[in-house]
Coordinates of C-alpha atoms and ligand atoms in Angstrom, one line a residue:
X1 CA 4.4 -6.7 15.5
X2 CA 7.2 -4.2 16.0
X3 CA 6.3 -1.4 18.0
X4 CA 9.4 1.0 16.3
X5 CA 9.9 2.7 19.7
X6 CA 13.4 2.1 19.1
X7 CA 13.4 3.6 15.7
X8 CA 11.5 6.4 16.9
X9 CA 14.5 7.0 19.4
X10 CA 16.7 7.0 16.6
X11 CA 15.8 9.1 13.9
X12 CA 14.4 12.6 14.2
X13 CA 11.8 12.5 11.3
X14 CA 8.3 11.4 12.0
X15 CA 8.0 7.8 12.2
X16 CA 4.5 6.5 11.9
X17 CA 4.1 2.2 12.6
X18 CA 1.0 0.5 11.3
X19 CA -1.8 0.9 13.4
X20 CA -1.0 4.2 14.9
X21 CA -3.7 7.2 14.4
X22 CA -1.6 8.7 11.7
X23 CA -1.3 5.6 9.7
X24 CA -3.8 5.7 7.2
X25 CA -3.4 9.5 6.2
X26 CA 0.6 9.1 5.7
X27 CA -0.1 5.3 3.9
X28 CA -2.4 7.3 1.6
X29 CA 0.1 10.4 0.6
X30 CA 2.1 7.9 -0.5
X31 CA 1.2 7.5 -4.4
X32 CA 0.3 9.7 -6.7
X33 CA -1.9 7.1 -8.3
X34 CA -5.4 6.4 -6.4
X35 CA -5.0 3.0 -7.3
X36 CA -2.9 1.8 -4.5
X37 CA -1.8 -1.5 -4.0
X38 CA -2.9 -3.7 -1.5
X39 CA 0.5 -3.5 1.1
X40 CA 0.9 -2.2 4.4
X41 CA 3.8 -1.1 5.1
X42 CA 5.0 -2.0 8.9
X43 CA 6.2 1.5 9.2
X44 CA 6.2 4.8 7.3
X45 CA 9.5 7.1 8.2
X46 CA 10.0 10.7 7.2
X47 CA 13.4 10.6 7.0
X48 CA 15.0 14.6 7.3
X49 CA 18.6 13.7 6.5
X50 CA 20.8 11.0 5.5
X51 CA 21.8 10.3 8.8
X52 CA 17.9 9.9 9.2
X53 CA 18.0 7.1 6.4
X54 CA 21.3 5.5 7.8
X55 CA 19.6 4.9 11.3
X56 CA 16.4 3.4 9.2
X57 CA 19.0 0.9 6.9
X58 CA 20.9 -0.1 10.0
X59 CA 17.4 -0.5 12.0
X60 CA 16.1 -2.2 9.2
X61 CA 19.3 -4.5 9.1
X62 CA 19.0 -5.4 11.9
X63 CA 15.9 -6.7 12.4
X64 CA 15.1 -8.6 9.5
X65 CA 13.3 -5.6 7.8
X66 CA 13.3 -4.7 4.6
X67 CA 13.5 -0.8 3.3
X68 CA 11.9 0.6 0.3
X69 CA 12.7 4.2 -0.7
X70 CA 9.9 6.5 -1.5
X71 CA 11.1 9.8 -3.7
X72 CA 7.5 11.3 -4.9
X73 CA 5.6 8.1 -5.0
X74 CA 4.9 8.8 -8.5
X75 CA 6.2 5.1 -10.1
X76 CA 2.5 4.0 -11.9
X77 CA 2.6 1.1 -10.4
X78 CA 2.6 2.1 -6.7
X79 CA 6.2 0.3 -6.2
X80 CA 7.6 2.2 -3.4
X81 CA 4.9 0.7 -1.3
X82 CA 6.0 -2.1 0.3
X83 CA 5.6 -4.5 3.1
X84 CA 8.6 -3.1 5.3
X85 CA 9.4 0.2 6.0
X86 CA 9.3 2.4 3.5
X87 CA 11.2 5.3 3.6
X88 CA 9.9 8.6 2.5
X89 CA 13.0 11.0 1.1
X90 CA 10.1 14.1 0.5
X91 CA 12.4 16.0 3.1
X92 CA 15.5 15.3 0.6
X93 CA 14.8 18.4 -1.6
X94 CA 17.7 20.5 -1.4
X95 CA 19.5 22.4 -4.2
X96 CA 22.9 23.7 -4.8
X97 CA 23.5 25.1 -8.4
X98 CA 27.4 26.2 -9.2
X99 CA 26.5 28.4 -12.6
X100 CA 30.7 28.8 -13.5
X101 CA 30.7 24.9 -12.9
X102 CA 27.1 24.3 -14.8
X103 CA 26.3 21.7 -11.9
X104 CA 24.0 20.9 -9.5
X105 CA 24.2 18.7 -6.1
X106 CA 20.1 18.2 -5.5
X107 CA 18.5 16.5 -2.8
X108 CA 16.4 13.3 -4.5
X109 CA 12.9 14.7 -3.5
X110 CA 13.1 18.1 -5.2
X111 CA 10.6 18.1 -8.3
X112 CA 11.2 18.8 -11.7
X113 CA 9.3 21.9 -11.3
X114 CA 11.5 23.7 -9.2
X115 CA 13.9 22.5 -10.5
X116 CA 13.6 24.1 -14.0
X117 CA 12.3 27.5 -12.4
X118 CA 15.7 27.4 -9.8
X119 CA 18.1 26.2 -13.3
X120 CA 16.0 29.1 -15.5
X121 CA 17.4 31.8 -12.9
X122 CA 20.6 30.9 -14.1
X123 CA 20.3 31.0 -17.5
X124 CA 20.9 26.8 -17.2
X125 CA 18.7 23.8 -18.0
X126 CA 18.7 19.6 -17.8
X127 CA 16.9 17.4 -19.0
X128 CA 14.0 16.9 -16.7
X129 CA 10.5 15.1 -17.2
X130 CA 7.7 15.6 -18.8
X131 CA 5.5 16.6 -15.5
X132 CA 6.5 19.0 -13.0
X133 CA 5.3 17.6 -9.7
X134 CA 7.2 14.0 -10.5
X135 CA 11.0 14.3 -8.3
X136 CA 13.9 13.7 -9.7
X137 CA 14.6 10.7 -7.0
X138 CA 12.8 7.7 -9.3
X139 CA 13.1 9.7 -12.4
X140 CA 16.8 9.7 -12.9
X141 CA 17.5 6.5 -10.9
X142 CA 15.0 4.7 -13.8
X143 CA 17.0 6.2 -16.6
X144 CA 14.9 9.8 -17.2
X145 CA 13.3 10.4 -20.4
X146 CA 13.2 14.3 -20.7
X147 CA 12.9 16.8 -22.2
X148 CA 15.4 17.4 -25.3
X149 CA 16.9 14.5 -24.2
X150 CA 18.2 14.0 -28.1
X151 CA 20.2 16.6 -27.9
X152 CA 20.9 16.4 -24.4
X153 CA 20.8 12.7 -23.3
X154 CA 18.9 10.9 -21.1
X155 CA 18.7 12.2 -17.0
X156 CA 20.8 9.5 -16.1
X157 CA 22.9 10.2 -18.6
X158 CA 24.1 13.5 -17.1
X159 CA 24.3 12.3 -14.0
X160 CA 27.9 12.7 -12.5
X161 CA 27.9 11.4 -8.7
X162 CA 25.5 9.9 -6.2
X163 CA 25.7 9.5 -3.0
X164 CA 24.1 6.3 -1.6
X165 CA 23.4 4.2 1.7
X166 CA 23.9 0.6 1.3
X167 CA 22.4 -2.2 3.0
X168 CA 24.9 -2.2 5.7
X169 CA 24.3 1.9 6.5
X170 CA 27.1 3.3 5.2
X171 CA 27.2 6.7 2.9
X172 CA 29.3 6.0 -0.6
X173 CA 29.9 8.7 -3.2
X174 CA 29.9 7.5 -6.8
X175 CA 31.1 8.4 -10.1
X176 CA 33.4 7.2 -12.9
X177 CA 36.3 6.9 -9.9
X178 CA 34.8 6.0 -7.2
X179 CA 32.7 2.8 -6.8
X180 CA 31.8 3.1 -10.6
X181 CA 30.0 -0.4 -10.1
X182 CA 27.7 1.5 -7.6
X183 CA 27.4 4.5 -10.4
X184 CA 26.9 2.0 -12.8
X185 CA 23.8 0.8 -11.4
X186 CA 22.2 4.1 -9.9
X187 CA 22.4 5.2 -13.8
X188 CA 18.9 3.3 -14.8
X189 CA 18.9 0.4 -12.2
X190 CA 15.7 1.9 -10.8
X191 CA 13.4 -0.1 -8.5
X192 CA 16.3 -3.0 -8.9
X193 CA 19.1 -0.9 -7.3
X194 CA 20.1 -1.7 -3.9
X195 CA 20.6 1.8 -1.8
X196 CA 19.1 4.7 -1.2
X197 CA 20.2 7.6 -3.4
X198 CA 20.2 10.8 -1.0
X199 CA 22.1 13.3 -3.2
X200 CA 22.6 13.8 -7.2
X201 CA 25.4 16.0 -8.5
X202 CA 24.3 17.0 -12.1
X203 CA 26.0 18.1 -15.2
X204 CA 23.9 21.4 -16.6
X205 CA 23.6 22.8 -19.8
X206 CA 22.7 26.4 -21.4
X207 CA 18.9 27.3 -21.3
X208 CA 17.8 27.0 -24.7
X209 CA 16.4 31.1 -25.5
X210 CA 14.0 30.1 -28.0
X211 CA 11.5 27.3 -27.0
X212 CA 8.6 27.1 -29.5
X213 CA 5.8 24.1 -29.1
X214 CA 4.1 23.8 -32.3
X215 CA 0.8 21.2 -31.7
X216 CA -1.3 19.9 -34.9
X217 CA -4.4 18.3 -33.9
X218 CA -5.7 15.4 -36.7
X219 CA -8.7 13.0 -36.9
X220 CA -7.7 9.8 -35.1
X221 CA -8.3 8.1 -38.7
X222 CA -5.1 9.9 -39.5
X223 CA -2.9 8.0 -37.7
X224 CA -1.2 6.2 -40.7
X225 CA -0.1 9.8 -42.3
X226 CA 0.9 10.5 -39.3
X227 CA 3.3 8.0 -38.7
X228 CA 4.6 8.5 -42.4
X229 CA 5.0 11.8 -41.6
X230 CA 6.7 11.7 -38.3
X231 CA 9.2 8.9 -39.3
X232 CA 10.5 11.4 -42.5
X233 CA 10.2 14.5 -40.7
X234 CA 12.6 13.0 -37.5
X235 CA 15.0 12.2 -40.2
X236 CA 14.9 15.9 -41.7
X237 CA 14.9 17.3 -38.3
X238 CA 17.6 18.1 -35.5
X239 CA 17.9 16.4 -32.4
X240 CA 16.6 19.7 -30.6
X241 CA 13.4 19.5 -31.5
X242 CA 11.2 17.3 -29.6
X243 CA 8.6 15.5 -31.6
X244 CA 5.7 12.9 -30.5
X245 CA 2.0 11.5 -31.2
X246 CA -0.3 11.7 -28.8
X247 CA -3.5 10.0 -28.8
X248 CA -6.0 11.8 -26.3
X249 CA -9.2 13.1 -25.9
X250 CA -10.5 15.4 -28.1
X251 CA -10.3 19.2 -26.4
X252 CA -14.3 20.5 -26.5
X253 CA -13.8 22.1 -29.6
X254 CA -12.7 19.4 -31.6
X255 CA -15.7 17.2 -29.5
X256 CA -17.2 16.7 -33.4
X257 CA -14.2 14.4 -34.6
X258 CA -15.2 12.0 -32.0
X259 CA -13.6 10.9 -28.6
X260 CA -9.6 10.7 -29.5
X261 CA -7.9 12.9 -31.8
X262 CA -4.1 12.2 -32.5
X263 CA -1.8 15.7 -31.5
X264 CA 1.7 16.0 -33.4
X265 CA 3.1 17.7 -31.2
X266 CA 7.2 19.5 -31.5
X267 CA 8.7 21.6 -29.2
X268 CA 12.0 22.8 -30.2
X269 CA 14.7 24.4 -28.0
X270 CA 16.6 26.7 -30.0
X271 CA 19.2 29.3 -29.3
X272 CA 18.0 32.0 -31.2
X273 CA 14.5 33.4 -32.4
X274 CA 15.4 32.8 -36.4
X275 CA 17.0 29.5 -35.5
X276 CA 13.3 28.5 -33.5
X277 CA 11.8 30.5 -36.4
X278 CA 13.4 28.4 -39.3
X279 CA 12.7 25.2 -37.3
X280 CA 8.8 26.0 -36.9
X281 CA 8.9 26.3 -41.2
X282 CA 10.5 23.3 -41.8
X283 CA 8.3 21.4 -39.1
X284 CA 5.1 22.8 -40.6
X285 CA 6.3 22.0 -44.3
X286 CA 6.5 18.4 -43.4
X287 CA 3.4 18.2 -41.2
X288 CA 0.2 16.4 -43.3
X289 CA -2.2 18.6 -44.8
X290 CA -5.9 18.9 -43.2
X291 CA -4.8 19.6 -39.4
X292 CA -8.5 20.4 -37.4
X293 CA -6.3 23.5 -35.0
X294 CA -2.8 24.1 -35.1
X295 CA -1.8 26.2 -32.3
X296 CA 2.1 27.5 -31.8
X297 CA 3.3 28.9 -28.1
X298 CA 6.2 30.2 -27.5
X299 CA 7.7 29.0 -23.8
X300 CA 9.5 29.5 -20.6
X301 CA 10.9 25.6 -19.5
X302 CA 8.8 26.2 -16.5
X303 CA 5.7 26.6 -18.7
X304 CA 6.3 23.6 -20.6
X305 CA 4.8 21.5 -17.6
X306 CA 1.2 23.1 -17.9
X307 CA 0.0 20.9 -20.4
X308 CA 1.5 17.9 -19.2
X309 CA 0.6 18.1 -15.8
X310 CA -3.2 18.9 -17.0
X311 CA -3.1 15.7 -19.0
X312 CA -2.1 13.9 -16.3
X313 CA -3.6 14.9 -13.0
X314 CA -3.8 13.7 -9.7
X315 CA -6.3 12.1 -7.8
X316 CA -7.3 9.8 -11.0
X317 CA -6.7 6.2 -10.8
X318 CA -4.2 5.0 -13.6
X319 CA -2.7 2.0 -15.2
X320 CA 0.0 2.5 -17.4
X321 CA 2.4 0.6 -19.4
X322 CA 5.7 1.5 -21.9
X323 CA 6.9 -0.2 -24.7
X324 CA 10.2 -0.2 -26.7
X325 CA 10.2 -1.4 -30.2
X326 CA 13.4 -2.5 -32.3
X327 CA 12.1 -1.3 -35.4
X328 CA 8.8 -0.3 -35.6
X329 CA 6.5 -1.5 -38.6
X330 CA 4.5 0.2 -40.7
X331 CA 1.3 -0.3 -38.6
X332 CA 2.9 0.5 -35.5
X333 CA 0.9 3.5 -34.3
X334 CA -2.1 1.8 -36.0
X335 CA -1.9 -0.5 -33.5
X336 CA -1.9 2.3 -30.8
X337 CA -4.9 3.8 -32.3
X338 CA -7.0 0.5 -32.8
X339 CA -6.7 0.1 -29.1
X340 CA -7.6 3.1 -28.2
X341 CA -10.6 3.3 -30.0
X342 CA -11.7 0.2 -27.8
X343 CA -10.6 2.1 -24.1
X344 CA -12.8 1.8 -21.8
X345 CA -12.9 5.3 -20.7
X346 CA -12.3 8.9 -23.2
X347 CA -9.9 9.7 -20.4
X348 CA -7.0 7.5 -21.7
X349 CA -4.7 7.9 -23.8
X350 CA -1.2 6.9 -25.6
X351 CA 1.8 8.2 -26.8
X352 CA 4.0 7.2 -29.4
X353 CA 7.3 8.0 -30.6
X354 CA 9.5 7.3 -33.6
X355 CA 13.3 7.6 -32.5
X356 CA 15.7 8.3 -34.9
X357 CA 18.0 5.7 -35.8
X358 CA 21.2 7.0 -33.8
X359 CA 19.6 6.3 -31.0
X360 CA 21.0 2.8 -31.1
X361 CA 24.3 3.6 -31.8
X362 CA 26.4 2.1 -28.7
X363 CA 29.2 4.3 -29.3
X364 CA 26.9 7.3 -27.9
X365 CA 25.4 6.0 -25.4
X366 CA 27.3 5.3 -22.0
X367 CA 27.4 1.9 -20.6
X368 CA 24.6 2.3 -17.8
X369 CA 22.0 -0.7 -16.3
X370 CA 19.6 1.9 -18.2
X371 CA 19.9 -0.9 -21.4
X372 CA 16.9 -0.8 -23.0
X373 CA 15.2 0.9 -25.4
X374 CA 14.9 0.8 -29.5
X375 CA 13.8 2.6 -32.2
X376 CA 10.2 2.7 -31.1
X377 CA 8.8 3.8 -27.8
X378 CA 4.9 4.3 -26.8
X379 CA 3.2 4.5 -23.7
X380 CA -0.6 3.7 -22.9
X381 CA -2.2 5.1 -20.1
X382 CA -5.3 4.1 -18.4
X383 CA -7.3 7.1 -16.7
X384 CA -10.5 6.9 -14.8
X385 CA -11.9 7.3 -11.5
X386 CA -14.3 4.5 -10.1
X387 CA -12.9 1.9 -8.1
X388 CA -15.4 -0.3 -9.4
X389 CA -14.1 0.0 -13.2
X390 CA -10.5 -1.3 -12.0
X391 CA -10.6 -4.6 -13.7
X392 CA -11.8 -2.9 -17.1
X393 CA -9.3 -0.4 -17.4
X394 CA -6.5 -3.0 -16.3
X395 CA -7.9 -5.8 -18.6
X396 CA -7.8 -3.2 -21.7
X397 CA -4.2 -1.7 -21.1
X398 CA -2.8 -5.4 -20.7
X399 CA -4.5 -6.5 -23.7
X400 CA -3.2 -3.6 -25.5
X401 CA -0.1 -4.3 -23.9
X402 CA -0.6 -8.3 -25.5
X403 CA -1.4 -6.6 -28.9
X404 CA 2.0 -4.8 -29.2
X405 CA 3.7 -8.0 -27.7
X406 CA 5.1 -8.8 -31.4
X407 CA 6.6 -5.0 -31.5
X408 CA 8.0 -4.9 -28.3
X409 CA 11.7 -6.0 -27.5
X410 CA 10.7 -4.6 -23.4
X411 CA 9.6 -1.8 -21.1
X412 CA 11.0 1.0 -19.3
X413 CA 11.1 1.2 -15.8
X414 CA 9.4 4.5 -15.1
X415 CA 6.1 3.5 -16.8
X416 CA 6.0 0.1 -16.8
X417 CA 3.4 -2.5 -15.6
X418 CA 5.6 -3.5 -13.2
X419 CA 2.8 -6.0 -11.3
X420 CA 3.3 -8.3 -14.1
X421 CA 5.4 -11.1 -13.5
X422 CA 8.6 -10.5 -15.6
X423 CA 7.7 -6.9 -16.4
X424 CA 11.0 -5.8 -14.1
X425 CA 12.9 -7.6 -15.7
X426 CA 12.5 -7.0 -19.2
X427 CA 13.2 -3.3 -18.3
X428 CA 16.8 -4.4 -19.2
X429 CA 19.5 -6.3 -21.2
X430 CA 19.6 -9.9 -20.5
X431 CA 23.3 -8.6 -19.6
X432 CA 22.7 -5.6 -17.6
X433 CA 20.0 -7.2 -15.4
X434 CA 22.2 -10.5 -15.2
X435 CA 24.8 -7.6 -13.3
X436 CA 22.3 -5.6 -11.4
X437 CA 21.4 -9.0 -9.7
X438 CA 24.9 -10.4 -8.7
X439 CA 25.7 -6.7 -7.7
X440 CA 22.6 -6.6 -5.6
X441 CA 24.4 -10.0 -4.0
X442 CA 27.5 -8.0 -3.7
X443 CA 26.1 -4.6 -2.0
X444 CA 23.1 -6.4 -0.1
X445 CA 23.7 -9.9 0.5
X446 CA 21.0 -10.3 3.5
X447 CA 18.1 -8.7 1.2
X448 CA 17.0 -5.1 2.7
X449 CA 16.4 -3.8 -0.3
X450 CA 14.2 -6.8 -1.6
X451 CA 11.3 -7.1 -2.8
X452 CA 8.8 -9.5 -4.5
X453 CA 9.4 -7.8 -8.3
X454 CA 12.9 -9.1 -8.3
X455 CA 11.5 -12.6 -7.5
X456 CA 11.4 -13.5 -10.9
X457 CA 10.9 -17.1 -11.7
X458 CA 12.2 -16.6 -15.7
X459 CA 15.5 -15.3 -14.2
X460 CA 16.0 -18.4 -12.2
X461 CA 14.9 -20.6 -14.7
X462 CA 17.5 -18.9 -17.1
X463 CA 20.2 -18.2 -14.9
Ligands
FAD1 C1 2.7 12.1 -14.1 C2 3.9 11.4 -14.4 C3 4.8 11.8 -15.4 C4 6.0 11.1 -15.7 N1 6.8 11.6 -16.7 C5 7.9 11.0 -17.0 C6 8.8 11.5 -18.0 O1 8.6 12.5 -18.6 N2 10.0 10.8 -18.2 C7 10.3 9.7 -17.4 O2 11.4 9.2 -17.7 N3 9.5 9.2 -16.5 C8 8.3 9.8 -16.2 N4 7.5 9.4 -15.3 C9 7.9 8.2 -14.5 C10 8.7 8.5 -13.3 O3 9.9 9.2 -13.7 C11 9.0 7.3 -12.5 O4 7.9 6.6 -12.2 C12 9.8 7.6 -11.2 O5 10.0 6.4 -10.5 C13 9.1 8.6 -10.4 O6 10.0 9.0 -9.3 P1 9.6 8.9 -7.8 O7 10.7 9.4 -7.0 O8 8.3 9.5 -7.6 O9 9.5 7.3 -7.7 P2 8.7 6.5 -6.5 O10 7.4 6.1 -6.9 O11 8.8 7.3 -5.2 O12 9.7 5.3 -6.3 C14 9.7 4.2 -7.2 C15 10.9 3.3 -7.0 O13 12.1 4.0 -7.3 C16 13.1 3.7 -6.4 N5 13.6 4.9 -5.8 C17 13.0 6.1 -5.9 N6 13.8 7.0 -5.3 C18 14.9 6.4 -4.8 C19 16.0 6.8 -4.1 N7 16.3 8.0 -3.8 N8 16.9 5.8 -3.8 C20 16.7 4.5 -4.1 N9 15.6 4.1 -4.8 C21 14.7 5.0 -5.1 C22 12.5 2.7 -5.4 O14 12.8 1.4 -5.8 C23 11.0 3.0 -5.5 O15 10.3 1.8 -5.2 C24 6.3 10.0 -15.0 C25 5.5 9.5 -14.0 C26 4.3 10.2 -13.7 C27 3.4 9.8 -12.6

């Protein structure tokens, strides 16, 4: 076994190698799921700058090691723990905003969080997740679905420049000039790119003035008007407003309608108080009759994470899986509902969105490795907290995961079940993964970045 003495000599973060006394207390801050799994990484490093993660790549190199970067450990399915060494960026959380220039150069480990408070100072905005403690490291490497990302694109998406280490240690900048094969791939490649991403340089936007959330709570036996309603009202809509079904537990005082209750849910990011006014009218016109509560809340971006982050908490144990659909049928959040009628546990829950058709449209969307998605996207989540109800809550999420098979054209990164043979892989284009992989060959030919998701026996086969 390596004893990392030599590493330790090299880089001045903490560097903790299995079996040390710190081992088990670091190996156990690495997820934010409880449900961790079963590696050991051979060492954990701290890195506290990128010439920090430069010495661990070269070390790594070297000997025969592999390296897997750890932003906020907040991938579902515990991915950045690995075998090797994995490399925690947590001390990678600068930020530098330019408000003439409306960008930002931020370290990958800041959260989305701070990141919204830092950007609201500034009268200035991006579109970040859903949850605030989640960084932006994973998030906009896996494509980042945010918030008014309609309007504003995906995270990736508005992503200008990264800077990266590649296998052989070296720091590269890119961006549409400058290695735009590298850019290419950092802009949704996710857990299949090959470097470590230590900075971002973002493109801002204004702060919407005006953000209104508008929530609807219905009977889960609603879901069909639901859909009906959501599908006509996204076509009605703008692309600033920000609208979703949730399927959750009922709050206490809607305990009566039984366990789930389905939320519409629209928060819209105006620029004026009539224009966020005239939106909430037109929304509420197009909602079905015979909500239970309807509560409206006017926002700061910062407060939008409160609910989220409530709905998803730490120290739970989760197992959670996305889908994409081309076209979603008539029965498509039917199908979400049926299954979550039959969960395990009242804590889980699923999402589901209707996308409008544009979408799709390839002349919007930038050629990225981010390459899938449809007009259909849902996520099912899995929440409990006993060890011992594991192979429940797993066996229900991938049968639901079976049941919307015929629906689903793949997954996204972020959320994905990524322990399932083939998930990884169907996280992309036949095309765009197809490059990611002779890329990887190109930037990483001896494998420091590998791991046992990208052994994928269908790619073989095909390829
Ligand atoms: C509570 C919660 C809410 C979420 N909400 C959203 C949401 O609204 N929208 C959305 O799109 N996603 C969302 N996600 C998914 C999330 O964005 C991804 O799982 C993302 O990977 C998390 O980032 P991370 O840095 O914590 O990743 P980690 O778990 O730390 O890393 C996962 C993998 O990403 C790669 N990676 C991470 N950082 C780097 C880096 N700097 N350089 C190279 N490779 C790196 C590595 O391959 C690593 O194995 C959510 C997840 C959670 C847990």
């Amino acid at each position: 076994m390596y004893n990392f003495m030599e590493l330790k000599g090299l880089v001045r973060g903490e560097v903790i190698a299995r079996g040390e006394a710190l081992y088990a207390a670091r190996r156990g801050d690495l997820l934010y799921n409880r449900r961790a799994p079963d590696r050991q990484p051979s060492a954990i490093v701290r890195a506290r700058d990128v010439r920090d993660v430069q010495a661990v790549v070269r070390y790594a190199a070297a000997n025969d090691l592999t390296v897997s970067p750890r932003g906020s450990g907040h991938n579902w399915s515990g991915i950045a723990m690995q075998d090797g060494i994995v490399l925690d960026l947590s001390g990678l959380n600068n930020l530098a905003i330019d408000p003439l220039a409306r960008t930002a150069e931020v370290g990958p480990a800041l959260d989305n969080r701070t990141m919204a408070r830092q950007l609201t100072e500034h009268s200035l905005a991006f579109p970040l997740g859903h949850c605030g403690h989640v960084s932006l490291s994973g998030y906009l490497l896996g494509g980042g679905l945010g918030w008014n990302s309609e309007r504003w694109g995906l995270g990736c998406h508005n992503v200008i420049g990264f800077d990266v280490v590649t296998a052989d240690g070296a720091l590269h900048h890119a961006s549409e000039t400058e290695n735009p094969d590298l850019f290419w791939a950092a802009r949704g490649g996710g857990p299949a790119f090959f470097g470590v991403v230590t900075r971002y340089r973002l493109a801002l936007h204004a702060l919407p003035s005006a953000i209104v959330t508008t929530n609807r709570f219905y009977p889960l036996s609603r879901i069909g008007d639901l859909q009906q309603a959501v599908l006509h009202a996204k076509a009605e809509l703008a692309d600033n407003i920000e609208y979703s079904v949730v399927l959750l537990p009922a709050p206490p005082q809607l305990s009566s309608a039984g366990p789930h209750v389905v939320l519409a849910t629209a928060t819209v990011f105006a620029e004026t108080e009539s224009d966020s006014q005239a939106a909430m009218e037109k929304i509420s016109s197009l909602a079905p009759d015979g909500a239970l509560y309807v509560e409206t809340t006017p926002s700061s971006f910062e407060a939008l994470y409160d609910p989220f982050d409530q709905a998803l908490p730490a120290g739970k144990r989760y197992a959670v899986d996305s889908f994409w659909s081309a076209a979603p049928s008539d029965g498509y959040m039917t199908l979400y509902a049926d299954q979550i009628s039959k969960a395990p546990s009242p804590l889980c829950m699923a999402l589901a969105v209707v996308l409008p058709p544009q979408q799709n449209e390839p002349a919007q969307v930038p050629d990225t490795a981010f390459s899938m998605s449809g007009n259909g996207f849902g996520l099912v989540y899995a929440i409990w907290d006993d060890p011992a109800e594991d192979d429940a809550h797993l066996a229900w999420l991938r049968a639901t995961s079976d049941a919307l098979a015929h629906e689903t054209v793949g997954h996204y990164v972020g959320e994905a079940d990524l322990a399932r043979p083939g998930w990884l892989r169907r996280c992309y284009s036949p095309e765009a993964w197809a490059r990611l992989i002779s890329l990887r060959e190109k930037w990483d030919p001896r494998g420091v970045f590998r791991r046992p998701e990208l052994t994928d026996p269908e790619f073989k086969l095909a390829g």
